PDB file of C-alpha atoms in Angstrom:
ATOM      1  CA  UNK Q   1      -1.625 -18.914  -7.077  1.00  0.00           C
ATOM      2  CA  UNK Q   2       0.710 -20.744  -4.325  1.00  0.00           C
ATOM      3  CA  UNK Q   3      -0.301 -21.125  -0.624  1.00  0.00           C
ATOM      4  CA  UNK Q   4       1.062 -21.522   2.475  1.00  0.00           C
ATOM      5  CA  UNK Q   5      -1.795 -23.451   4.771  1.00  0.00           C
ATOM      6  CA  UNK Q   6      -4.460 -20.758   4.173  1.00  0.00           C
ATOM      7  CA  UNK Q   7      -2.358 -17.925   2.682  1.00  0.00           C
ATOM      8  CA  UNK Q   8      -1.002 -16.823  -1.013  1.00  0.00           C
ATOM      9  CA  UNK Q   9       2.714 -16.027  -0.941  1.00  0.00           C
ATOM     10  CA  UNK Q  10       5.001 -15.031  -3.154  1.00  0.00           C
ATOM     11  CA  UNK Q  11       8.756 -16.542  -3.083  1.00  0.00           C
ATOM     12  CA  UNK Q  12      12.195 -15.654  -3.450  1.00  0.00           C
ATOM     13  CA  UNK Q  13      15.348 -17.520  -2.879  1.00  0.00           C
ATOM     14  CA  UNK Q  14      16.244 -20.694  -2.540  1.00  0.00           C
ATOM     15  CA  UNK Q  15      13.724 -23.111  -1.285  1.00  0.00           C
ATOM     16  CA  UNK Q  16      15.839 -26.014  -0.874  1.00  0.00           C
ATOM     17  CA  UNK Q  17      17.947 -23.440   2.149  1.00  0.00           C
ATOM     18  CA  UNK Q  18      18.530 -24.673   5.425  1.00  0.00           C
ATOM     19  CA  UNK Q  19      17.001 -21.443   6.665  1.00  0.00           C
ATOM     20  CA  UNK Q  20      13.682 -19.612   5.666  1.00  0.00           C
ATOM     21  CA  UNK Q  21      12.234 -16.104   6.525  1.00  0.00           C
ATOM     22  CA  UNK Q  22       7.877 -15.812   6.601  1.00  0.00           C
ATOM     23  CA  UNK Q  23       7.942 -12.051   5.516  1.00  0.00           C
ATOM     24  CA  UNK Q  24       4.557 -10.015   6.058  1.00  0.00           C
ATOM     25  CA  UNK Q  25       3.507  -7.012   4.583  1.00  0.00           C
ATOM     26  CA  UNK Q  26       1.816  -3.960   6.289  1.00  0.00           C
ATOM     27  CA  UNK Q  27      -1.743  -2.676   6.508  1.00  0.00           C
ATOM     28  CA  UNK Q  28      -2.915  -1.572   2.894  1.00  0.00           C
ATOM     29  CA  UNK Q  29      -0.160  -3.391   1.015  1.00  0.00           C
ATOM     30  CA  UNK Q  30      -0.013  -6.822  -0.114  1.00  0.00           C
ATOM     31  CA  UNK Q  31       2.753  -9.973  -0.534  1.00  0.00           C
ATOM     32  CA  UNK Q  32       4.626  -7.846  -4.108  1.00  0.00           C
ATOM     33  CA  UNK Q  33       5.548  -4.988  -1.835  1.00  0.00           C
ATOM     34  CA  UNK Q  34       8.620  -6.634   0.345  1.00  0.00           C
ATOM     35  CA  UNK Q  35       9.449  -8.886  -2.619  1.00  0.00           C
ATOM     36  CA  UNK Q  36      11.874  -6.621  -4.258  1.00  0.00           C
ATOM     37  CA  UNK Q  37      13.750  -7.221  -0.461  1.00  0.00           C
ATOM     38  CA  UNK Q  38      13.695 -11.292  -1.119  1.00  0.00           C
ATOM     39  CA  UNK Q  39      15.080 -10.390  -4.481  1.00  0.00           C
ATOM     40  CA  UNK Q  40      17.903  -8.240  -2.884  1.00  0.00           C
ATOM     41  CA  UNK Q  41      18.965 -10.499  -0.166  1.00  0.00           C
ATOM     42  CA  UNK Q  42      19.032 -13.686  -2.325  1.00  0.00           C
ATOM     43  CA  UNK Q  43      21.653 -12.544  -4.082  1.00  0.00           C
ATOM     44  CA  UNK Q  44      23.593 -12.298  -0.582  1.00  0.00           C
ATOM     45  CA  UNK Q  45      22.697 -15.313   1.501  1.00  0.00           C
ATOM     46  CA  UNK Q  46      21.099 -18.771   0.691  1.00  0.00           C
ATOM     47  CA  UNK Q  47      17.783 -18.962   1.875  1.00  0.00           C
ATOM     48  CA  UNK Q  48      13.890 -18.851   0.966  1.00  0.00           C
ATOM     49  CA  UNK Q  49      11.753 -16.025   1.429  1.00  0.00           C
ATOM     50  CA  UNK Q  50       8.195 -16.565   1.691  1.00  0.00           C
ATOM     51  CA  UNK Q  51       6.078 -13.232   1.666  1.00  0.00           C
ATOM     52  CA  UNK Q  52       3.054 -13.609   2.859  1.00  0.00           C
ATOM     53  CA  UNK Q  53      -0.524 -12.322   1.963  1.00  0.00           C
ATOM     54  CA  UNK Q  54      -2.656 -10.896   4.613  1.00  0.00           C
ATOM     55  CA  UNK Q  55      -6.114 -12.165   4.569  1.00  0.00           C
ATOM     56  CA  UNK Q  56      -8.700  -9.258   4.632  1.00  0.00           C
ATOM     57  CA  UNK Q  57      -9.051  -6.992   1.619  1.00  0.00           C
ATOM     58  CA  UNK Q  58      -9.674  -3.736   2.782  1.00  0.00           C
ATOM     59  CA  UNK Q  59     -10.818  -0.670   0.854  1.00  0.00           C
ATOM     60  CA  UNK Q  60      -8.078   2.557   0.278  1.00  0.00           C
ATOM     61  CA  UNK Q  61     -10.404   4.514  -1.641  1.00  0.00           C
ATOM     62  CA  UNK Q  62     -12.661   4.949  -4.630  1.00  0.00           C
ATOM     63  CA  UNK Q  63     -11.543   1.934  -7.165  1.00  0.00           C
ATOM     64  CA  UNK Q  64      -8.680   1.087  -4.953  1.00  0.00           C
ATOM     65  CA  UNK Q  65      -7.895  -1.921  -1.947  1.00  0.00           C
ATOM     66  CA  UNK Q  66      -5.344  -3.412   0.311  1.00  0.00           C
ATOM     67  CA  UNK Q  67      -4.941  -6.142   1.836  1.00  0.00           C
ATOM     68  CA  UNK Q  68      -5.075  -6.527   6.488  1.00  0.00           C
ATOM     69  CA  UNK Q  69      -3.729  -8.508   9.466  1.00  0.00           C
ATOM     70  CA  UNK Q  70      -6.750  -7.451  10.884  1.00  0.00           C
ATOM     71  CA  UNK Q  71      -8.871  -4.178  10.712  1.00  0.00           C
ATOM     72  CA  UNK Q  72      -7.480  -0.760  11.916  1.00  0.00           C
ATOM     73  CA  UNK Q  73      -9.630   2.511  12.045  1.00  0.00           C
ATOM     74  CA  UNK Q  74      -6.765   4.641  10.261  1.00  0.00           C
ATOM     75  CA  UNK Q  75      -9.189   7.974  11.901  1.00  0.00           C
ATOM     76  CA  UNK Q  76      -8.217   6.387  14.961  1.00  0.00           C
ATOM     77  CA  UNK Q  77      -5.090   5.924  14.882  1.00  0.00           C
ATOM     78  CA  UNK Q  78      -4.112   9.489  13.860  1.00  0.00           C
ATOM     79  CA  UNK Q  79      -6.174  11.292  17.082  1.00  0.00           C
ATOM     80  CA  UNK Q  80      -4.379   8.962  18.921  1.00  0.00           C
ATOM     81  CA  UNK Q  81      -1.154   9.501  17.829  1.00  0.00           C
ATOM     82  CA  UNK Q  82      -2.082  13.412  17.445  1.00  0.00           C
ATOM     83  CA  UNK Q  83      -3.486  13.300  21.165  1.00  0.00           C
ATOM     84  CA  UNK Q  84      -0.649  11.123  22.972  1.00  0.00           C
ATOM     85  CA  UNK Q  85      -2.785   8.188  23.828  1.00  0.00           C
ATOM     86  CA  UNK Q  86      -1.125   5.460  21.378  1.00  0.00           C
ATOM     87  CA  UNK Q  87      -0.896   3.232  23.373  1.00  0.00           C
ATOM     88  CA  UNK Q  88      -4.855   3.182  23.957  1.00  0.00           C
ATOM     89  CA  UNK Q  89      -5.353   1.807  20.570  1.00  0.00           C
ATOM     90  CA  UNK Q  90      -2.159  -1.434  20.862  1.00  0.00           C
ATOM     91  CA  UNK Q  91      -0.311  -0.867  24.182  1.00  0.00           C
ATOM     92  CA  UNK Q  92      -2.746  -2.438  26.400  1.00  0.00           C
ATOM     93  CA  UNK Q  93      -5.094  -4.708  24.737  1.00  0.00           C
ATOM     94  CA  UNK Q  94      -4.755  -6.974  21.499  1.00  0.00           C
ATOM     95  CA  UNK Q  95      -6.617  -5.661  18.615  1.00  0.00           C
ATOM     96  CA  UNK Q  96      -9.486  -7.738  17.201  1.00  0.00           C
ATOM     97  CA  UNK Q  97      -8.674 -10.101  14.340  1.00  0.00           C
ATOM     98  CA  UNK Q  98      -4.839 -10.763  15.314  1.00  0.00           C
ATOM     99  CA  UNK Q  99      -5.471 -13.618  16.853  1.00  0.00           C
ATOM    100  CA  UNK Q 100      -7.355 -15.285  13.679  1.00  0.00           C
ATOM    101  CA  UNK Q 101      -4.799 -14.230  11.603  1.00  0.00           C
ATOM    102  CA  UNK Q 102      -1.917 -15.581  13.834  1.00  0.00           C
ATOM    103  CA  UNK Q 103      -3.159 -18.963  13.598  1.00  0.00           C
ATOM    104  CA  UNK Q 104      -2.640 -18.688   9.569  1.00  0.00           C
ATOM    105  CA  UNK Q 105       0.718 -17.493   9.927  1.00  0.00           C
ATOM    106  CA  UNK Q 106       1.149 -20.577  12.192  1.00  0.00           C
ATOM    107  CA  UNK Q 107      -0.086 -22.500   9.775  1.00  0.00           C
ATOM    108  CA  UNK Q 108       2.303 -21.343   7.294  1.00  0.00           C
ATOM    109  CA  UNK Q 109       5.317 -22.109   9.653  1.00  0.00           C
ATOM    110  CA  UNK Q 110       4.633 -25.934  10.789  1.00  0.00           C
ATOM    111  CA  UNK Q 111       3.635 -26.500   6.584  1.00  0.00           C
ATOM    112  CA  UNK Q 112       7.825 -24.838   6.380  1.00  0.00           C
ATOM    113  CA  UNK Q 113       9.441 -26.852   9.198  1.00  0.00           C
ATOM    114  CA  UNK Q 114       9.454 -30.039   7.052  1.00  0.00           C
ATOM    115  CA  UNK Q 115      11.636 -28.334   4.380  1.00  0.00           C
ATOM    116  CA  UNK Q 116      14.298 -25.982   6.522  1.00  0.00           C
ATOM    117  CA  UNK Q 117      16.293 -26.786   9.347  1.00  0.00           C
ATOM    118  CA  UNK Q 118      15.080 -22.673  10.817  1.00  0.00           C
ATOM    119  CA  UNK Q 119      12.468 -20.857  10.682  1.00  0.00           C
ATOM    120  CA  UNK Q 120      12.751 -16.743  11.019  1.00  0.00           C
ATOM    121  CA  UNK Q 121      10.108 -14.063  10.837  1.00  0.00           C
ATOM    122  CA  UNK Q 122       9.982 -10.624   9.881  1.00  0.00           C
ATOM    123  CA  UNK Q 123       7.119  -7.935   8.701  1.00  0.00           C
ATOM    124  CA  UNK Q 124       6.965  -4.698   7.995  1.00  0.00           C
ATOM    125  CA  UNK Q 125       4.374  -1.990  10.205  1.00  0.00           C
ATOM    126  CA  UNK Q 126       1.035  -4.061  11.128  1.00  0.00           C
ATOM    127  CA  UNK Q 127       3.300  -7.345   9.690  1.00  0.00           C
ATOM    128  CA  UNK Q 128       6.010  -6.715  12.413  1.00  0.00           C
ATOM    129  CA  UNK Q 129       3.136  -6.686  15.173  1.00  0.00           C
ATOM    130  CA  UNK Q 130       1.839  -9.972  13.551  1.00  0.00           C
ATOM    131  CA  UNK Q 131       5.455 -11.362  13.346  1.00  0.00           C
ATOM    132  CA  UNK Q 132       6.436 -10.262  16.493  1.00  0.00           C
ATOM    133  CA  UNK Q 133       3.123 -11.813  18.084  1.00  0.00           C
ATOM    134  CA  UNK Q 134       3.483 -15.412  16.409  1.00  0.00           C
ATOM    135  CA  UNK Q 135       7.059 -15.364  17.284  1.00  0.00           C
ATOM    136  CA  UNK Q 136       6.717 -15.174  21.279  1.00  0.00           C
ATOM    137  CA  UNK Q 137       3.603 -17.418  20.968  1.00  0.00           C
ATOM    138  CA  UNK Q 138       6.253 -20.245  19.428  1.00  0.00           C
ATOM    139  CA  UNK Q 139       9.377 -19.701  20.421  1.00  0.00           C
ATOM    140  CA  UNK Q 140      10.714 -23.153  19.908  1.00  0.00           C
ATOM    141  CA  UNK Q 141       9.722 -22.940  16.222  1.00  0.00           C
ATOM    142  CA  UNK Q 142      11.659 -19.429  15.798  1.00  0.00           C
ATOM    143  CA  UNK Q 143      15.313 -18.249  15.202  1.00  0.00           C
ATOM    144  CA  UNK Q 144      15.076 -14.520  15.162  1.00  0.00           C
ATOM    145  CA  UNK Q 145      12.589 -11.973  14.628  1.00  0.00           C
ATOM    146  CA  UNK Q 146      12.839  -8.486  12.619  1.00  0.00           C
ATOM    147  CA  UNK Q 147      10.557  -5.980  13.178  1.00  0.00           C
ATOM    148  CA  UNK Q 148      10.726  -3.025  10.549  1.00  0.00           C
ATOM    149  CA  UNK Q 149       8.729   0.312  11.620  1.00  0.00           C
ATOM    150  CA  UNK Q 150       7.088  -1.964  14.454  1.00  0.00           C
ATOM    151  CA  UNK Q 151       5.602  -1.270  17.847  1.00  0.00           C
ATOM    152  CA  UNK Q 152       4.837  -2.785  21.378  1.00  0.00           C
ATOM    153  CA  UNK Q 153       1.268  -4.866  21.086  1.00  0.00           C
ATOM    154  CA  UNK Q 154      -0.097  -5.521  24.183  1.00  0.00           C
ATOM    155  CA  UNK Q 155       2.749  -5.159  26.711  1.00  0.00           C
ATOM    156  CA  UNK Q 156       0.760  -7.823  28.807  1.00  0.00           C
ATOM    157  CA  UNK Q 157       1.589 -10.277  26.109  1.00  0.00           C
ATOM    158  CA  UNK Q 158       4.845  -9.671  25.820  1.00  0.00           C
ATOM    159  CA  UNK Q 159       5.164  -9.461  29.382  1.00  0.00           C
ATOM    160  CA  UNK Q 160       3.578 -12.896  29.735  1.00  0.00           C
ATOM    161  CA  UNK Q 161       5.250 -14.903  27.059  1.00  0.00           C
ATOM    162  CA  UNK Q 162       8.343 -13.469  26.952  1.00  0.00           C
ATOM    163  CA  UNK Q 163       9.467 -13.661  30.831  1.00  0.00           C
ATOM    164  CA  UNK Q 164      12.758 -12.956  31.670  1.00  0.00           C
ATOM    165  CA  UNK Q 165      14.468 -13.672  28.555  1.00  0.00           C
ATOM    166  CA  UNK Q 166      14.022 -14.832  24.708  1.00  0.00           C
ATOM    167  CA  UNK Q 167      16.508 -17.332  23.128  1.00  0.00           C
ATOM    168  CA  UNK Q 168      16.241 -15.888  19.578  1.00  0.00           C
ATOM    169  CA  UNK Q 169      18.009 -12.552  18.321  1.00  0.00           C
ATOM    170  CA  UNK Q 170      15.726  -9.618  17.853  1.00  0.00           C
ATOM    171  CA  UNK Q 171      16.074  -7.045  14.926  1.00  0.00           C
ATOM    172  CA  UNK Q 172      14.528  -3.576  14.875  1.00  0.00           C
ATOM    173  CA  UNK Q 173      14.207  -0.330  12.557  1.00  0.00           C
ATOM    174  CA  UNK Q 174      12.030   2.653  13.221  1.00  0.00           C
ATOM    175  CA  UNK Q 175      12.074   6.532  11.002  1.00  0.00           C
ATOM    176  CA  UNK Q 176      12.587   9.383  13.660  1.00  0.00           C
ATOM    177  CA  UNK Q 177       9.838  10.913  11.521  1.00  0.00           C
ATOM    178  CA  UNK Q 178       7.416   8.257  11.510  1.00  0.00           C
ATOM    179  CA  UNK Q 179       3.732   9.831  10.990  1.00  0.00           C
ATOM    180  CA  UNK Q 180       1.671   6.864  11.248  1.00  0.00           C
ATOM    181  CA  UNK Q 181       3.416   4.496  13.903  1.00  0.00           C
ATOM    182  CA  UNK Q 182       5.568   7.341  16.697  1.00  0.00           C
ATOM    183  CA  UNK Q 183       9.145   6.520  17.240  1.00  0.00           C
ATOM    184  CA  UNK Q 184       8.892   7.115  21.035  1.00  0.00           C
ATOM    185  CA  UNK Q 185       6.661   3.910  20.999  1.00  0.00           C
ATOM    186  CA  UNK Q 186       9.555   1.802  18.954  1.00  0.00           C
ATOM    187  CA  UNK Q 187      11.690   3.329  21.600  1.00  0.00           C
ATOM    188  CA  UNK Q 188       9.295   1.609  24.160  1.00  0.00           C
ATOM    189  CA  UNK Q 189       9.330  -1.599  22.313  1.00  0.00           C
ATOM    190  CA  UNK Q 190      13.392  -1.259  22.211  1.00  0.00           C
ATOM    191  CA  UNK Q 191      13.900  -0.568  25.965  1.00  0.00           C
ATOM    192  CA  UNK Q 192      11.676  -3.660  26.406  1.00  0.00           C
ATOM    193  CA  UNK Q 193      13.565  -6.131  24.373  1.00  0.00           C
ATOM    194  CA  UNK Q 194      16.863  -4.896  25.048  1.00  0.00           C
ATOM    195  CA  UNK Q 195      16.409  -5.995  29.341  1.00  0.00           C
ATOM    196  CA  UNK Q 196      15.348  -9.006  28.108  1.00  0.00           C
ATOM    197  CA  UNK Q 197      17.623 -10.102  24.893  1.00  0.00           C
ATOM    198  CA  UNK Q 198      21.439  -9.288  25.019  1.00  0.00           C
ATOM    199  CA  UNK Q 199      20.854  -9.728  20.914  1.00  0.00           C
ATOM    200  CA  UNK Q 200      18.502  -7.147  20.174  1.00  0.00           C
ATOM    201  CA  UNK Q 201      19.742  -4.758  17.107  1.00  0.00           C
ATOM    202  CA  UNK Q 202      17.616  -1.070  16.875  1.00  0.00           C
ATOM    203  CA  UNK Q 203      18.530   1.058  14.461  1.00  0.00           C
ATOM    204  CA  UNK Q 204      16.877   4.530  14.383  1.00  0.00           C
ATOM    205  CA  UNK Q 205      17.385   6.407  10.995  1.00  0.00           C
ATOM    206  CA  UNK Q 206      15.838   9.532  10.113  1.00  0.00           C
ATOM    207  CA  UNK Q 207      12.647   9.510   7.854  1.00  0.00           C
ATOM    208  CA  UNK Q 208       9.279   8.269   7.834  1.00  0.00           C
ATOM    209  CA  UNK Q 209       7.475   4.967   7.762  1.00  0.00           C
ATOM    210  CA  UNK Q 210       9.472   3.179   5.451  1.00  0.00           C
ATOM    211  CA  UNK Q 211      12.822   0.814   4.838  1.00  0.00           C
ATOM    212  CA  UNK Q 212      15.503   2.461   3.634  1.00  0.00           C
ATOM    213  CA  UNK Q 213      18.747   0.759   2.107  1.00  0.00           C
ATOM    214  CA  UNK Q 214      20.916   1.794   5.222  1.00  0.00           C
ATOM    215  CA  UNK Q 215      18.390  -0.563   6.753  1.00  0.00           C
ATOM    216  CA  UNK Q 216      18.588  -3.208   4.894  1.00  0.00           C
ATOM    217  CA  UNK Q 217      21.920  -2.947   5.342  1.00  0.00           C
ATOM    218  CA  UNK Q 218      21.745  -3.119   8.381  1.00  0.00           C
ATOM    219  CA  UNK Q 219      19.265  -5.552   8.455  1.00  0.00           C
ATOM    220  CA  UNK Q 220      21.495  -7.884   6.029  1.00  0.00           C
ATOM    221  CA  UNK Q 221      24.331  -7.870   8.808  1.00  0.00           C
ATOM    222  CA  UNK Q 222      22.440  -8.761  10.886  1.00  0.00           C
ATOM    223  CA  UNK Q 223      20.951 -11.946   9.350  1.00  0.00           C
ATOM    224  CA  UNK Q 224      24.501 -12.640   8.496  1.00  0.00           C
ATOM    225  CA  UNK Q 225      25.878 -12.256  12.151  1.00  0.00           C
ATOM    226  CA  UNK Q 226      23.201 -14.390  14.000  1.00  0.00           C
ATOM    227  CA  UNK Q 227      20.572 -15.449  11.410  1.00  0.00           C
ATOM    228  CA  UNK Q 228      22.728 -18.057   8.972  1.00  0.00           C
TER     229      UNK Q 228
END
């Protein structure tokens, strides 16, 4: 099985591209979900798409696992959302294990930077939060980041590394009917970026916690416009 640094990946694209996307997958998933996407885009732009394999297996039932950024108590999560105090569980402090599995991630970008000229990251759910974290911790390393269905972790963070302003476009997507992650915290996350990036894309679409082809549309546009 390839690797990146520490992690298995599966690509897509061209790998001799001047510009590469790191691609991770949400909570419960693992790298063959998004890489139907890499298949998609290829045929639309030249460049590599590296999706990434969390490291933690974790268990989704009887007979059946997943693979984690780092560990989430999913009974958590929904009396949160269901009780209005989201941002107890992300919003305020970074959850355990992110930073362990940032440092892979990082790994997996400087082992990249020898074979494209740009580097751009992207995830979907719990892989936006770890894309979005890795990208303000190197900025100089990063030309854009897309968050799909992500949210605000640690607003401190952000806060912190981010300053006044980021140099690298921003892309975001978020279901109005989102039952696991609430759009009214992507709308936080928005708000956030947008007074800091004039280049920040949101697109709202209605439906759940998933990415729909008018997003990747979207998203495709995008990567055109200020990505290539």
């Amino acid at each position: 099985m390839s690797k990146l640094a520490e992690l298995d990946f599966i690509f897509r694209g061209n790998s001799e591209a001047p510009n590469a996307f790191l691609v991770m997958h949400g909570y419960g998933a693992d790298m063959n979900d998004l890489a139907p996407i890499g298949q998609w885009l290829s045929q639309s732009i030249d460049a590599g798409f590296y999706f990434l394999q969390a490291p933690t297996q974790v268990a989704l039932g009887p007979y059946m696992s997943g693979r984690a950024w780092f560990p989430i108590d999913m009974m958590k999560l929904q009396m949160a959302t269901a009780q209005g105090d989201f941002a107890a569980l992300f919003e305020r402090d970074l959850p355990i294990g992110i930073d362990e599995a940032a440092l892979k991630i990082v790994a997996a970008l400087e082992q990249l930077k020898s074979r494209h000229q740009k580097i751009h990251l992207a995830g979907f759910s719990q892989g936006s939060m770890m894309a979005a974290k890795v990208a303000l911790e190197n900025q100089q390393s990063i030309s854009s980041l897309s968050m799909l269905s992500g949210v605000l972790v640690s607003k401190n963070l952000w806060q912190e590394k981010a300053g006044s302003s980021i140099e690298f476009p921003t892309f975001q997507s978020h279901g109005t009917q989102d039952p696991v992650l609430p759009v009214s915290e992507a709308r936080k996350l928005k708000e956030f970026l947008s007074s800091i990036n004039s280049d920040h894309k949101y697109v709202e679409f209605s439906g759940g916690h998933e990415i729909p082809m008018p997003v990747l549309t979207q998203w495709l546009n995008f990567i055109k416009e200020y990505c290539l």
